[in-house]
C-alpha cells in the first residue's frame, strides 16, 4: 500500500511542479515585458481605491448632520462638493490606469502575433493553418483580460483590504473582526476552484483548435465529399464536435459560476453581519464593539459604506482568476508550438537587392533537411535561358529540390552555388530577389488582381506579362478585369487559368529564374499545352525555367531532364 501512495504522491508533485513551471514561464513571457506599466496602473488604482474612505467619511458626516437636526445647508453642500471632486479625481486615475493596461495588452498581443506569424513564415512547424489561425485570431486575444484585470486586481488585493480593515477597525473592533474572518475565506475557496478552472480552460482551448482543423479539412475536401455523397456524415461529425465544444465551454462557465457563488456568499454574509451589528448598535440593543463609547450614526453609515468596498478587490480578483486560467492555457499552447521541430529557411527572409553576377545554378551532392527526414537532391548545373525538368516518383523530393534551390530548405550536406557563390545565410535573400516560385496550389491575396500581379509596387504595365503567360483572355473575362478580387484559391478560375496568372506574376516581378512545381498537374491536354508554351516562351526571353513534374510531355519539352535520386 505504501508504494502506490508514493507513486501517486510523486505524480501529484510532478503535476504541481509542471503547473508552477508554466506559470513562471508565462510570467516571464507575458507579464515581465510590460510589468512597469502594470505596476503604474496598479498604483493608480490603489490610490483611487484609497480615496473611497474619504468619500465615505464625507457622506457619513453629511447624513449625521441631517439626523442630528442641523438645518444649515453648508455642511451638506461642502460634503457633496468634496464627494464630487474626489469622484472626478478617481475617474481620472482609473482612466489613466485603464489606458496603461490596454496599451500593455495591445503591445503584448501584437508582439505574440508578430513572432508567431514571422516564425511560421520563416520556419514551418507543420501545424495546420486552421490551428494557427485559431491561435492567432481567437486564443491570443484571451491574453488581454489576463493582463488588464488580473495583475491590477492582485495589487489592489495586496493593499486595499488591509487599508480598509485598519480604517474599519479604528471605528469598531467587532466590524474589524467580521472582516478579518470573512475576507480570507474568499481567496482560499477561489484558489481551490481556480485549479479546476485551469484544467477546463485548457480543454476548451484544445477543442477550439481541433474544431478549426476539422473545418479547414472538410472545406478543402468539399468537392470530394459531395461527389461521394458524404455530406450527411460530415454534418454529423461537425455536430458531434460542436457538441463537445459546447460541453467544454459550459464546463468553463460552471466553474466560473461556482466561484462567483462562493465569493458572493461570503461577501454577502460579511456585509450583512456588519449591517446587523450597526443596526442593533444604533437601536441601543448592542452596547459593545466600538471604542469607549456607543456607535454614532455617522460612524455606522461610514462602516456600512466601507464594508462592501473591503470585499470589492477580492471580488475583482476572483473574476480575474478565470482570465488568468485562460491566459495560462494560451501560453501553454504557444510554448508547445515554440518547442516543435521546424524547417528553417536559409537567410532572414528580408527584402534585399538582387545578387550580382551572371545567373547560374549548381547543385552538387546536396542533401536537404526536413523535420522528419533527409532528402538527397539531384546534381544539376543550369545557366541563363536554359530549361530543366526535375522528375521522379511521388515523394522522391522534386518539390524539396525546388525549395532547396530557393533557399527555403537548409542542407545537411553538399552545396548549392548560385551566381558563382555558395547559397548561404549571407546570399539567400539576394538570390531570392532574382527568382520566382510558382507553387502547385495557387494562392491569391485579398487585393485587386492588378496589385496582386505587382506585389513590389513597381507600377509596370501587367499586360505584357499577361501576354507572355498566355493569360490575357483570363483577365478580360473576369468581372472588373484587373480590379477583380479573387478568392484565396482563385474562385471562379480553372486550375490552368490560376497557374497562368501565377506565371504572369512571376514574369512581372522581373525574375530571371522561374521555379514551377507541377505546373501542368491535373490539367486537360489543351490547357497543359498552353502552360508549356508559356514556359518555353519565357526561356526564349532569356529566363531560366526549372520545373518539377510527373508530366512526360512537359519533361520532354524542357531542354534537360534530371531524375531525383532514389
Coordinates of C-alpha atoms in Angstrom, one line a residue:
X1 CA 0.0 0.0 0.0
X2 CA 2.9 2.3 0.6
X3 CA 4.4 2.1 -2.9
X4 CA 1.2 3.1 -4.8
X5 CA 0.8 6.0 -2.5
X6 CA 4.3 7.1 -3.1
X7 CA 3.9 6.9 -6.8
X8 CA 0.7 8.9 -6.6
X9 CA 2.4 11.5 -4.4
X10 CA 5.2 11.7 -7.0
X11 CA 2.8 12.1 -9.8
X12 CA 0.9 14.9 -7.9
X13 CA 4.2 16.6 -7.1
X14 CA 5.3 16.4 -10.8
X15 CA 2.0 17.9 -11.9
X16 CA 2.3 20.7 -9.4
X17 CA 5.9 21.4 -10.4
X18 CA 4.8 21.4 -14.1
X19 CA 2.0 23.8 -13.3
X20 CA 4.3 26.1 -11.3
X21 CA 6.9 26.0 -14.2
X22 CA 4.3 27.0 -16.8
X23 CA 3.2 29.9 -14.5
X24 CA 6.8 31.1 -14.2
X25 CA 7.4 30.9 -17.9
X26 CA 4.1 32.6 -18.6
X27 CA 5.1 35.5 -16.3
X28 CA 8.5 35.9 -17.9
X29 CA 7.0 35.8 -21.4
X30 CA 3.8 37.8 -21.0
X31 CA 4.0 39.9 -17.8
X32 CA 7.7 40.8 -17.4
X33 CA 7.9 42.9 -20.6
X34 CA 5.0 45.1 -19.6
X35 CA 5.4 44.9 -15.8
X36 CA 6.4 48.6 -15.4
X37 CA 3.1 49.7 -17.0
X38 CA 1.2 47.2 -14.9
X39 CA 2.8 48.4 -11.7
X40 CA 2.0 52.0 -12.6
X41 CA -1.6 51.1 -13.4
X42 CA -1.9 49.2 -10.2
X43 CA -0.6 52.1 -8.1
X44 CA -3.1 54.4 -9.8
X45 CA -5.9 52.0 -9.0
X46 CA -4.8 51.7 -5.4
X47 CA -4.7 55.5 -5.0
X48 CA -8.2 55.6 -6.5
X49 CA -9.4 52.9 -4.0
X50 CA -7.8 54.7 -1.1
X51 CA -9.8 57.8 -1.8
X52 CA -13.1 56.0 -1.1
X53 CA -12.8 56.1 2.7
X54 CA -12.5 59.9 2.4
X55 CA -15.7 60.0 0.2
X56 CA -17.4 57.7 2.7
X57 CA -16.5 60.0 5.6
X58 CA -18.0 63.0 3.7
X59 CA -21.2 61.1 3.2
X60 CA -21.4 60.0 6.8
X61 CA -20.6 63.5 8.0
X62 CA -23.5 64.9 5.9
X63 CA -26.0 62.2 7.0
X64 CA -25.0 62.6 10.6
X65 CA -25.7 66.3 10.4
X66 CA -29.1 65.8 8.9
X67 CA -30.0 63.2 11.5
X68 CA -28.9 65.5 14.4
X69 CA -31.3 68.2 13.1
X70 CA -28.7 70.6 11.7
X71 CA -30.7 72.8 9.4
X72 CA -27.7 74.5 7.8
X73 CA -27.1 73.5 4.2
X74 CA -23.4 74.4 4.3
X75 CA -22.1 71.1 5.6
X76 CA -24.2 69.1 3.1
X77 CA -23.1 71.2 0.2
X78 CA -19.5 71.0 1.2
X79 CA -19.7 67.2 1.6
X80 CA -21.4 67.0 -1.8
X81 CA -18.8 69.1 -3.5
X82 CA -15.9 67.2 -1.8
X83 CA -17.5 63.9 -2.8
X84 CA -17.9 65.0 -6.5
X85 CA -14.4 66.3 -6.7
X86 CA -12.9 63.1 -5.3
X87 CA -15.1 61.1 -7.6
X88 CA -13.8 63.1 -10.6
X89 CA -10.3 62.5 -9.4
X90 CA -10.9 58.8 -9.1
X91 CA -12.3 58.7 -12.6
X92 CA -9.2 60.4 -14.0
X93 CA -6.9 58.0 -12.1
X94 CA -8.9 54.9 -13.3
X95 CA -9.0 56.2 -16.9
X96 CA -5.2 56.6 -16.9
X97 CA -4.7 53.2 -15.4
X98 CA -7.0 51.7 -18.0
X99 CA -5.0 53.3 -20.8
X100 CA -1.8 51.9 -19.4
X101 CA -3.3 48.4 -19.1
X102 CA -4.9 48.2 -22.6
X103 CA -1.7 49.6 -24.1
X104 CA 0.3 46.9 -22.4
X105 CA -2.3 44.2 -23.6
X106 CA -2.3 45.5 -27.1
X107 CA 1.5 45.6 -27.3
X108 CA 1.7 42.0 -25.9
X109 CA -0.9 40.6 -28.3
X110 CA 0.7 42.4 -31.3
X111 CA 4.2 41.0 -30.3
X112 CA 3.0 37.4 -29.9
X113 CA 1.1 37.6 -33.2
X114 CA 4.1 39.1 -35.0
X115 CA 6.5 36.5 -33.5
X116 CA 4.2 33.6 -34.4
X117 CA 3.5 34.7 -38.0
X118 CA 7.1 35.7 -38.8
X119 CA 8.4 32.4 -37.3
X120 CA 6.0 30.2 -39.1
X121 CA 6.7 32.1 -42.4
X122 CA 10.5 31.5 -41.9
X123 CA 10.5 28.1 -40.2
X124 CA 7.4 25.9 -40.7
X125 CA 6.4 23.8 -37.7
X126 CA 4.0 21.5 -39.6
X127 CA 1.0 22.8 -37.6
X128 CA -2.1 23.2 -39.8
X129 CA -3.2 26.6 -40.9
X130 CA -6.5 26.2 -39.1
X131 CA -4.8 25.6 -35.8
X132 CA -2.5 28.6 -36.4
X133 CA -5.5 30.8 -37.4
X134 CA -7.4 29.8 -34.2
X135 CA -4.3 30.5 -32.1
X136 CA -3.7 33.9 -33.7
X137 CA -7.2 35.2 -34.0
X138 CA -9.2 33.5 -31.3
X139 CA -6.8 32.5 -28.5
X140 CA -4.0 35.1 -28.3
X141 CA -6.6 37.9 -27.6
X142 CA -7.6 36.0 -24.4
X143 CA -4.3 37.3 -23.0
X144 CA -5.9 40.8 -22.8
X145 CA -8.2 40.3 -19.8
X146 CA -5.4 38.5 -18.0
X147 CA -3.1 41.5 -18.5
X148 CA -5.7 44.2 -17.9
X149 CA -7.5 42.7 -14.9
X150 CA -5.6 40.0 -13.0
X151 CA -2.4 41.8 -12.0
X152 CA -4.0 45.1 -11.1
X153 CA -6.5 43.0 -9.0
X154 CA -3.6 41.4 -7.3
X155 CA -2.0 44.8 -6.4
X156 CA -5.3 46.1 -5.2
X157 CA -5.9 43.0 -3.0
X158 CA -2.4 43.4 -1.5
X159 CA -3.2 47.0 -0.3
X160 CA -6.8 48.0 -0.2
X161 CA -8.4 45.3 2.1
X162 CA -5.7 45.9 4.7
X163 CA -6.2 49.6 4.5
X164 CA -10.0 49.4 4.7
X165 CA -9.7 46.8 7.6
X166 CA -7.5 49.2 9.5
X167 CA -9.9 52.1 8.9
X168 CA -12.9 50.0 10.0
X169 CA -11.1 48.5 13.0
X170 CA -10.3 52.0 14.2
X171 CA -14.0 52.7 14.4
X172 CA -15.3 49.3 15.6
X173 CA -13.3 46.2 16.7
X174 CA -16.4 44.0 16.0
X175 CA -16.6 45.1 12.4
X176 CA -12.8 44.6 12.1
X177 CA -13.2 41.1 13.4
X178 CA -16.1 40.3 11.0
X179 CA -14.0 41.5 8.0
X180 CA -10.9 39.6 9.3
X181 CA -12.8 36.3 9.4
X182 CA -14.9 36.7 6.2
X183 CA -12.2 38.2 4.0
X184 CA -9.6 35.4 3.9
X185 CA -12.2 32.7 3.1
X186 CA -12.8 34.2 -0.3
X187 CA -9.2 33.7 -1.7
X188 CA -9.0 30.3 -0.1
X189 CA -12.0 28.9 -2.0
X190 CA -11.1 30.9 -5.0
X191 CA -7.7 29.1 -5.2
X192 CA -9.4 25.7 -4.9
X193 CA -11.8 26.5 -7.7
X194 CA -9.0 28.0 -9.7
X195 CA -7.2 24.7 -10.0
X196 CA -10.2 23.3 -11.8
X197 CA -10.6 26.5 -13.9
X198 CA -7.1 26.0 -15.4
X199 CA -7.9 22.4 -16.5
X200 CA -11.2 23.2 -18.1
X201 CA -9.8 26.2 -19.9
X202 CA -7.0 24.1 -21.3
X203 CA -9.5 21.6 -22.6
X204 CA -11.6 24.3 -24.2
X205 CA -8.5 25.8 -26.0
X206 CA -7.7 22.3 -27.3
X207 CA -11.2 21.8 -28.6
X208 CA -11.3 25.2 -30.4
X209 CA -8.1 24.2 -32.3
X210 CA -9.5 20.7 -33.1
X211 CA -12.7 22.3 -34.5
X212 CA -10.8 24.7 -36.7
X213 CA -8.6 21.9 -38.1
X214 CA -11.7 19.9 -38.9
X215 CA -13.4 22.8 -40.6
X216 CA -10.4 23.5 -42.8
X217 CA -10.0 19.8 -43.7
X218 CA -13.7 19.5 -44.7
X219 CA -13.7 22.7 -46.7
X220 CA -10.7 21.7 -48.7
X221 CA -12.3 18.3 -49.4
X222 CA -15.8 19.7 -50.1
X223 CA -16.0 18.7 -53.7
X224 CA -14.9 15.1 -52.9
X225 CA -17.4 15.0 -50.0
X226 CA -20.3 16.0 -52.3
X227 CA -19.2 13.6 -55.1
X228 CA -19.0 10.7 -52.6
X229 CA -22.4 11.6 -51.0
X230 CA -20.8 12.1 -47.6
X231 CA -22.3 15.5 -46.8
X232 CA -24.6 14.0 -44.2
X233 CA -21.8 12.2 -42.4
X234 CA -19.6 15.3 -42.5
X235 CA -22.5 17.3 -41.0
X236 CA -22.9 14.7 -38.2
X237 CA -19.2 14.9 -37.4
X238 CA -19.5 18.7 -37.2
X239 CA -22.5 18.3 -34.9
X240 CA -20.5 15.9 -32.6
X241 CA -17.5 18.2 -32.5
X242 CA -19.7 21.3 -31.9
X243 CA -21.5 19.5 -29.0
X244 CA -18.1 18.6 -27.5
X245 CA -17.0 22.3 -27.7
X246 CA -20.3 23.3 -26.2
X247 CA -19.8 20.9 -23.3
X248 CA -16.3 22.2 -22.6
X249 CA -17.4 25.8 -22.8
X250 CA -20.3 25.1 -20.4
X251 CA -17.7 23.4 -18.1
X252 CA -15.8 26.7 -18.0
X253 CA -19.0 28.6 -17.3
X254 CA -19.9 26.2 -14.5
X255 CA -16.6 26.7 -12.8
X256 CA -17.0 30.5 -13.2
X257 CA -20.5 30.5 -11.7
X258 CA -19.4 28.2 -8.8
X259 CA -16.5 30.5 -7.9
X260 CA -18.8 33.6 -8.2
X261 CA -21.4 31.9 -6.0
X262 CA -18.8 31.1 -3.3
X263 CA -17.5 34.7 -3.5
X264 CA -20.9 36.4 -3.3
X265 CA -21.9 34.1 -0.4
X266 CA -19.0 35.1 1.9
X267 CA -19.1 38.8 0.7
X268 CA -22.8 39.0 1.3
X269 CA -22.5 37.3 4.7
X270 CA -19.8 39.7 5.7
X271 CA -21.7 42.8 4.7
X272 CA -24.9 41.5 6.3
X273 CA -23.1 40.9 9.6
X274 CA -21.7 44.4 9.5
X275 CA -25.2 45.8 8.8
X276 CA -26.8 43.8 11.6
X277 CA -24.2 45.0 14.1
X278 CA -24.6 48.6 13.0
X279 CA -28.4 48.5 13.1
X280 CA -28.6 46.9 16.5
X281 CA -25.9 49.2 17.9
X282 CA -27.8 52.3 16.7
X283 CA -31.0 50.9 18.2
X284 CA -29.2 50.5 21.5
X285 CA -29.5 46.7 21.6
X286 CA -25.8 46.2 21.3
X287 CA -23.6 48.3 23.6
X288 CA -20.2 46.9 22.7
X289 CA -18.0 46.7 19.7
X290 CA -16.9 50.4 19.4
X291 CA -14.0 52.0 21.3
X292 CA -15.1 53.5 24.7
X293 CA -18.4 55.0 23.6
X294 CA -21.6 54.0 21.7
X295 CA -21.5 53.8 18.0
X296 CA -22.8 57.1 16.4
X297 CA -25.0 57.5 13.3
X298 CA -22.0 58.9 11.3
X299 CA -19.8 56.0 12.3
X300 CA -22.5 53.5 11.4
X301 CA -23.0 54.9 8.0
X302 CA -19.3 55.1 7.5
X303 CA -18.9 51.4 8.3
X304 CA -21.8 50.4 6.0
X305 CA -20.0 52.2 3.2
X306 CA -16.6 50.7 3.9
X307 CA -17.7 47.0 4.2
X308 CA -18.7 46.4 0.6
X309 CA -15.5 48.1 -0.7
X310 CA -13.5 45.8 1.6
X311 CA -14.7 42.9 -0.4
X312 CA -14.6 44.5 -3.9
X313 CA -10.9 43.9 -4.6
X314 CA -11.4 40.3 -3.6
X315 CA -14.4 40.0 -5.9
X316 CA -12.4 41.6 -8.8
X317 CA -9.5 39.1 -8.2
X318 CA -11.9 36.2 -8.3
X319 CA -13.4 37.4 -11.6
X320 CA -9.9 37.9 -13.0
X321 CA -8.8 34.4 -11.8
X322 CA -10.6 32.8 -14.7
X323 CA -8.9 35.3 -17.1
X324 CA -5.6 34.1 -15.7
X325 CA -6.5 30.5 -16.2
X326 CA -7.4 31.1 -19.9
X327 CA -4.2 33.1 -20.4
X328 CA -2.1 30.3 -18.9
X329 CA -3.8 27.8 -21.3
X330 CA -2.9 30.1 -24.3
X331 CA 0.7 30.5 -23.1
X332 CA 1.0 26.7 -22.7
X333 CA -0.1 26.3 -26.3
X334 CA 2.3 28.9 -27.5
X335 CA 5.1 27.2 -25.6
X336 CA 4.2 23.9 -27.2
X337 CA 4.3 25.5 -30.6
X338 CA 7.7 27.0 -29.8
X339 CA 9.1 23.5 -29.0
X340 CA 8.0 21.9 -32.2
X341 CA 10.7 20.8 -34.7
X342 CA 11.0 23.3 -37.6
X343 CA 12.2 23.6 -41.1
X344 CA 14.0 26.9 -41.2
X345 CA 14.8 28.8 -44.4
X346 CA 18.3 29.9 -45.4
X347 CA 18.8 33.6 -44.7
X348 CA 16.5 36.0 -42.9
X349 CA 13.6 36.3 -45.4
X350 CA 14.0 40.1 -45.6
X351 CA 13.8 42.2 -48.8
X352 CA 17.2 42.6 -50.5
X353 CA 18.9 43.8 -53.6
X354 CA 19.4 41.1 -56.3
X355 CA 22.6 39.0 -56.1
X356 CA 25.1 40.3 -58.6
X357 CA 26.7 38.2 -61.4
X358 CA 25.6 36.1 -64.3
X359 CA 22.7 33.8 -63.4
X360 CA 23.8 30.2 -62.9
X361 CA 22.8 27.4 -60.6
X362 CA 24.8 24.3 -59.5
X363 CA 23.7 21.5 -57.1
X364 CA 26.5 19.2 -56.0
X365 CA 26.0 16.3 -53.5
X366 CA 23.2 18.3 -51.8
X367 CA 21.2 16.7 -49.0
X368 CA 18.2 18.7 -47.8
X369 CA 17.0 18.6 -44.2
X370 CA 13.3 18.1 -43.5
X371 CA 11.7 17.9 -40.0
X372 CA 11.5 14.1 -40.2
X373 CA 14.0 13.1 -42.9
X374 CA 16.9 13.9 -45.1
X375 CA 16.4 14.0 -48.9
X376 CA 19.2 13.6 -51.5
X377 CA 18.9 16.1 -54.3
X378 CA 20.0 15.6 -57.9
X379 CA 23.2 17.1 -59.1
X380 CA 22.4 19.8 -61.5
X381 CA 24.0 22.7 -63.4
X382 CA 21.9 25.2 -65.3
X383 CA 22.6 28.7 -66.8
X384 CA 20.7 31.6 -68.1
X385 CA 18.0 30.9 -70.7
X386 CA 18.0 27.1 -70.1
X387 CA 15.1 24.9 -69.0
X388 CA 15.3 21.8 -66.8
X389 CA 12.7 19.2 -65.8
X390 CA 13.2 17.5 -62.4
X391 CA 11.4 14.2 -62.5
X392 CA 10.9 11.2 -60.2
X393 CA 8.2 9.3 -58.3
X394 CA 5.9 10.9 -55.8
X395 CA 7.7 11.7 -52.5
X396 CA 11.1 11.4 -54.0
X397 CA 12.0 15.0 -53.4
X398 CA 11.1 17.0 -56.5
X399 CA 9.3 19.8 -54.6
X400 CA 12.0 19.7 -52.0
X401 CA 14.6 20.3 -54.7
X402 CA 12.8 23.4 -55.8
X403 CA 12.5 24.6 -52.2
X404 CA 16.2 24.0 -51.6
X405 CA 17.1 25.9 -54.8
X406 CA 15.1 28.8 -53.4
X407 CA 16.8 28.6 -50.1
X408 CA 13.6 27.5 -48.3
X409 CA 15.2 24.3 -47.0
X410 CA 18.6 24.0 -45.4
X411 CA 21.2 21.5 -46.4
X412 CA 22.8 18.8 -44.2
X413 CA 25.5 18.0 -46.8
X414 CA 26.8 19.1 -50.2
X415 CA 26.4 22.6 -51.6
X416 CA 24.3 24.8 -53.8
X417 CA 26.1 27.5 -55.8
X418 CA 24.2 30.5 -57.2
X419 CA 25.7 33.2 -59.4
X420 CA 29.2 31.7 -58.6
X421 CA 28.6 31.9 -54.8
X422 CA 27.6 29.4 -52.2
X423 CA 23.9 29.6 -51.2
X424 CA 24.1 30.5 -47.5
X425 CA 22.6 32.9 -45.0
X426 CA 24.5 35.9 -46.4
X427 CA 23.4 35.3 -50.1
X428 CA 20.0 33.7 -49.8
X429 CA 17.9 36.8 -49.6
X430 CA 19.7 38.4 -52.5
X431 CA 19.4 35.2 -54.5
X432 CA 15.6 35.0 -53.9
X433 CA 15.3 38.5 -55.4
X434 CA 16.3 37.0 -58.7
X435 CA 13.8 34.2 -58.8
X436 CA 10.0 33.5 -58.6
X437 CA 8.3 30.3 -57.3
X438 CA 5.1 29.1 -58.9
X439 CA 3.5 26.6 -56.4
X440 CA 1.3 23.7 -57.4
X441 CA -1.6 25.2 -55.5
X442 CA -2.0 28.9 -56.3
X443 CA -2.9 31.4 -53.5
X444 CA -4.4 34.8 -54.1
X445 CA -4.3 37.7 -51.6
X446 CA -7.4 39.8 -50.8
X447 CA -6.3 42.6 -53.0
X448 CA -7.2 43.8 -56.6
X449 CA -5.7 41.4 -59.2
X450 CA -3.6 44.2 -60.6
X451 CA -2.0 44.8 -57.2
X452 CA -1.5 41.1 -56.7
X453 CA 0.3 40.8 -60.0
X454 CA 2.6 43.6 -59.0
X455 CA 3.5 42.8 -55.3
X456 CA 6.6 45.0 -55.5
X457 CA 4.5 48.0 -56.5
X458 CA 6.8 48.9 -59.4
X459 CA 3.9 50.2 -61.5
X460 CA 4.8 48.2 -64.6
X461 CA 2.1 47.5 -67.3
X462 CA 0.8 44.0 -66.5
X463 CA -0.5 43.3 -69.9
X464 CA 2.9 42.4 -71.4
X465 CA 3.4 39.8 -68.6
X466 CA -0.1 38.5 -69.1
X467 CA 0.6 38.0 -72.8
X468 CA 3.9 36.2 -72.0
X469 CA 1.9 33.9 -69.7
X470 CA -0.9 33.5 -72.2
X471 CA -3.3 34.9 -69.5
X472 CA -4.7 38.0 -71.3
X473 CA -8.0 36.3 -72.0
X474 CA -8.3 35.1 -68.4
X475 CA -8.2 38.7 -67.1
X476 CA -10.5 40.1 -69.8
X477 CA -13.2 37.6 -68.8
X478 CA -13.1 38.5 -65.2
X479 CA -15.8 41.0 -63.9
X480 CA -13.8 44.1 -63.3
X481 CA -10.6 42.8 -65.1
X482 CA -7.5 43.9 -63.1
X483 CA -9.8 45.3 -60.4
X484 CA -11.3 41.9 -59.6
X485 CA -10.7 40.3 -56.3
X486 CA -10.3 36.6 -56.4
X487 CA -10.9 34.2 -53.6
X488 CA -8.0 32.7 -51.7
X489 CA -7.8 29.7 -54.1
X490 CA -8.9 31.7 -57.1
X491 CA -12.6 31.0 -57.0
X492 CA -14.2 31.1 -60.5
X493 CA -10.9 30.2 -62.2
X494 CA -9.8 26.8 -63.5
X495 CA -6.6 25.3 -62.3
X496 CA -4.9 26.2 -65.6
X497 CA -6.1 29.8 -65.5
X498 CA -4.9 30.3 -62.0
X499 CA -1.4 28.9 -62.9
X500 CA -1.2 31.1 -65.9
X501 CA -1.9 34.1 -63.6
X502 CA 0.9 32.8 -61.3
X503 CA 3.2 32.7 -64.3
X504 CA 2.3 36.3 -65.2
X505 CA 3.0 37.4 -61.7
X506 CA 6.5 35.8 -61.9
X507 CA 7.1 37.5 -65.2
X508 CA 6.1 40.9 -64.0
X509 CA 8.3 40.5 -61.0
X510 CA 11.3 40.5 -63.3
X511 CA 12.5 37.2 -62.0
X512 CA 15.3 35.6 -64.1
X513 CA 14.7 32.1 -62.7
X514 CA 11.2 30.6 -62.6
X515 CA 10.7 27.6 -60.3
X516 CA 7.4 25.8 -61.2
X517 CA 6.0 23.0 -59.1
X518 CA 3.8 20.6 -61.1
X519 CA 2.5 23.4 -63.4
X520 CA 0.5 21.0 -65.6
X521 CA -0.8 18.7 -62.9
X522 CA -4.5 17.8 -63.2
X523 CA -4.9 19.9 -66.4
X524 CA -6.5 18.8 -69.7
X525 CA -4.2 18.4 -72.7
X526 CA -5.1 21.7 -74.3
X527 CA -4.6 23.8 -71.1
X528 CA -1.3 21.9 -70.3
X529 CA -0.1 22.7 -73.8
X530 CA -0.7 26.4 -73.2
X531 CA 1.2 26.3 -69.9
X532 CA 4.1 24.5 -71.6
X533 CA 4.1 27.1 -74.4
X534 CA 4.2 29.9 -71.9
X535 CA 7.2 28.4 -70.1
X536 CA 9.1 27.9 -73.3
X537 CA 8.3 31.4 -74.3
X538 CA 10.0 32.6 -71.1
X539 CA 13.1 30.7 -71.9
X540 CA 13.0 32.4 -75.3
X541 CA 13.2 35.7 -73.5
X542 CA 16.4 34.6 -71.7
X543 CA 14.8 33.5 -68.5
X544 CA 15.7 30.2 -66.8
X545 CA 12.9 27.7 -66.1
X546 CA 13.2 24.7 -63.7
X547 CA 10.1 22.6 -63.3
X548 CA 9.2 19.7 -61.0
X549 CA 6.8 17.4 -62.9
X550 CA 5.3 14.0 -63.4
X551 CA 4.1 15.1 -66.9
X552 CA 6.2 13.3 -69.6
X553 CA 5.1 15.9 -72.2
X554 CA 6.3 18.8 -70.1
X555 CA 9.5 16.9 -69.2
X556 CA 10.2 16.3 -72.9
X557 CA 9.6 19.9 -73.8
X558 CA 12.4 21.1 -71.4
X559 CA 16.0 21.2 -72.7
X560 CA 17.3 19.0 -69.9
X561 CA 15.8 16.3 -67.7
X562 CA 17.2 15.3 -64.3
X563 CA 16.0 12.4 -62.2
X564 CA 15.7 12.7 -58.4
X565 CA 17.9 10.0 -56.8
X566 CA 16.1 7.2 -55.1

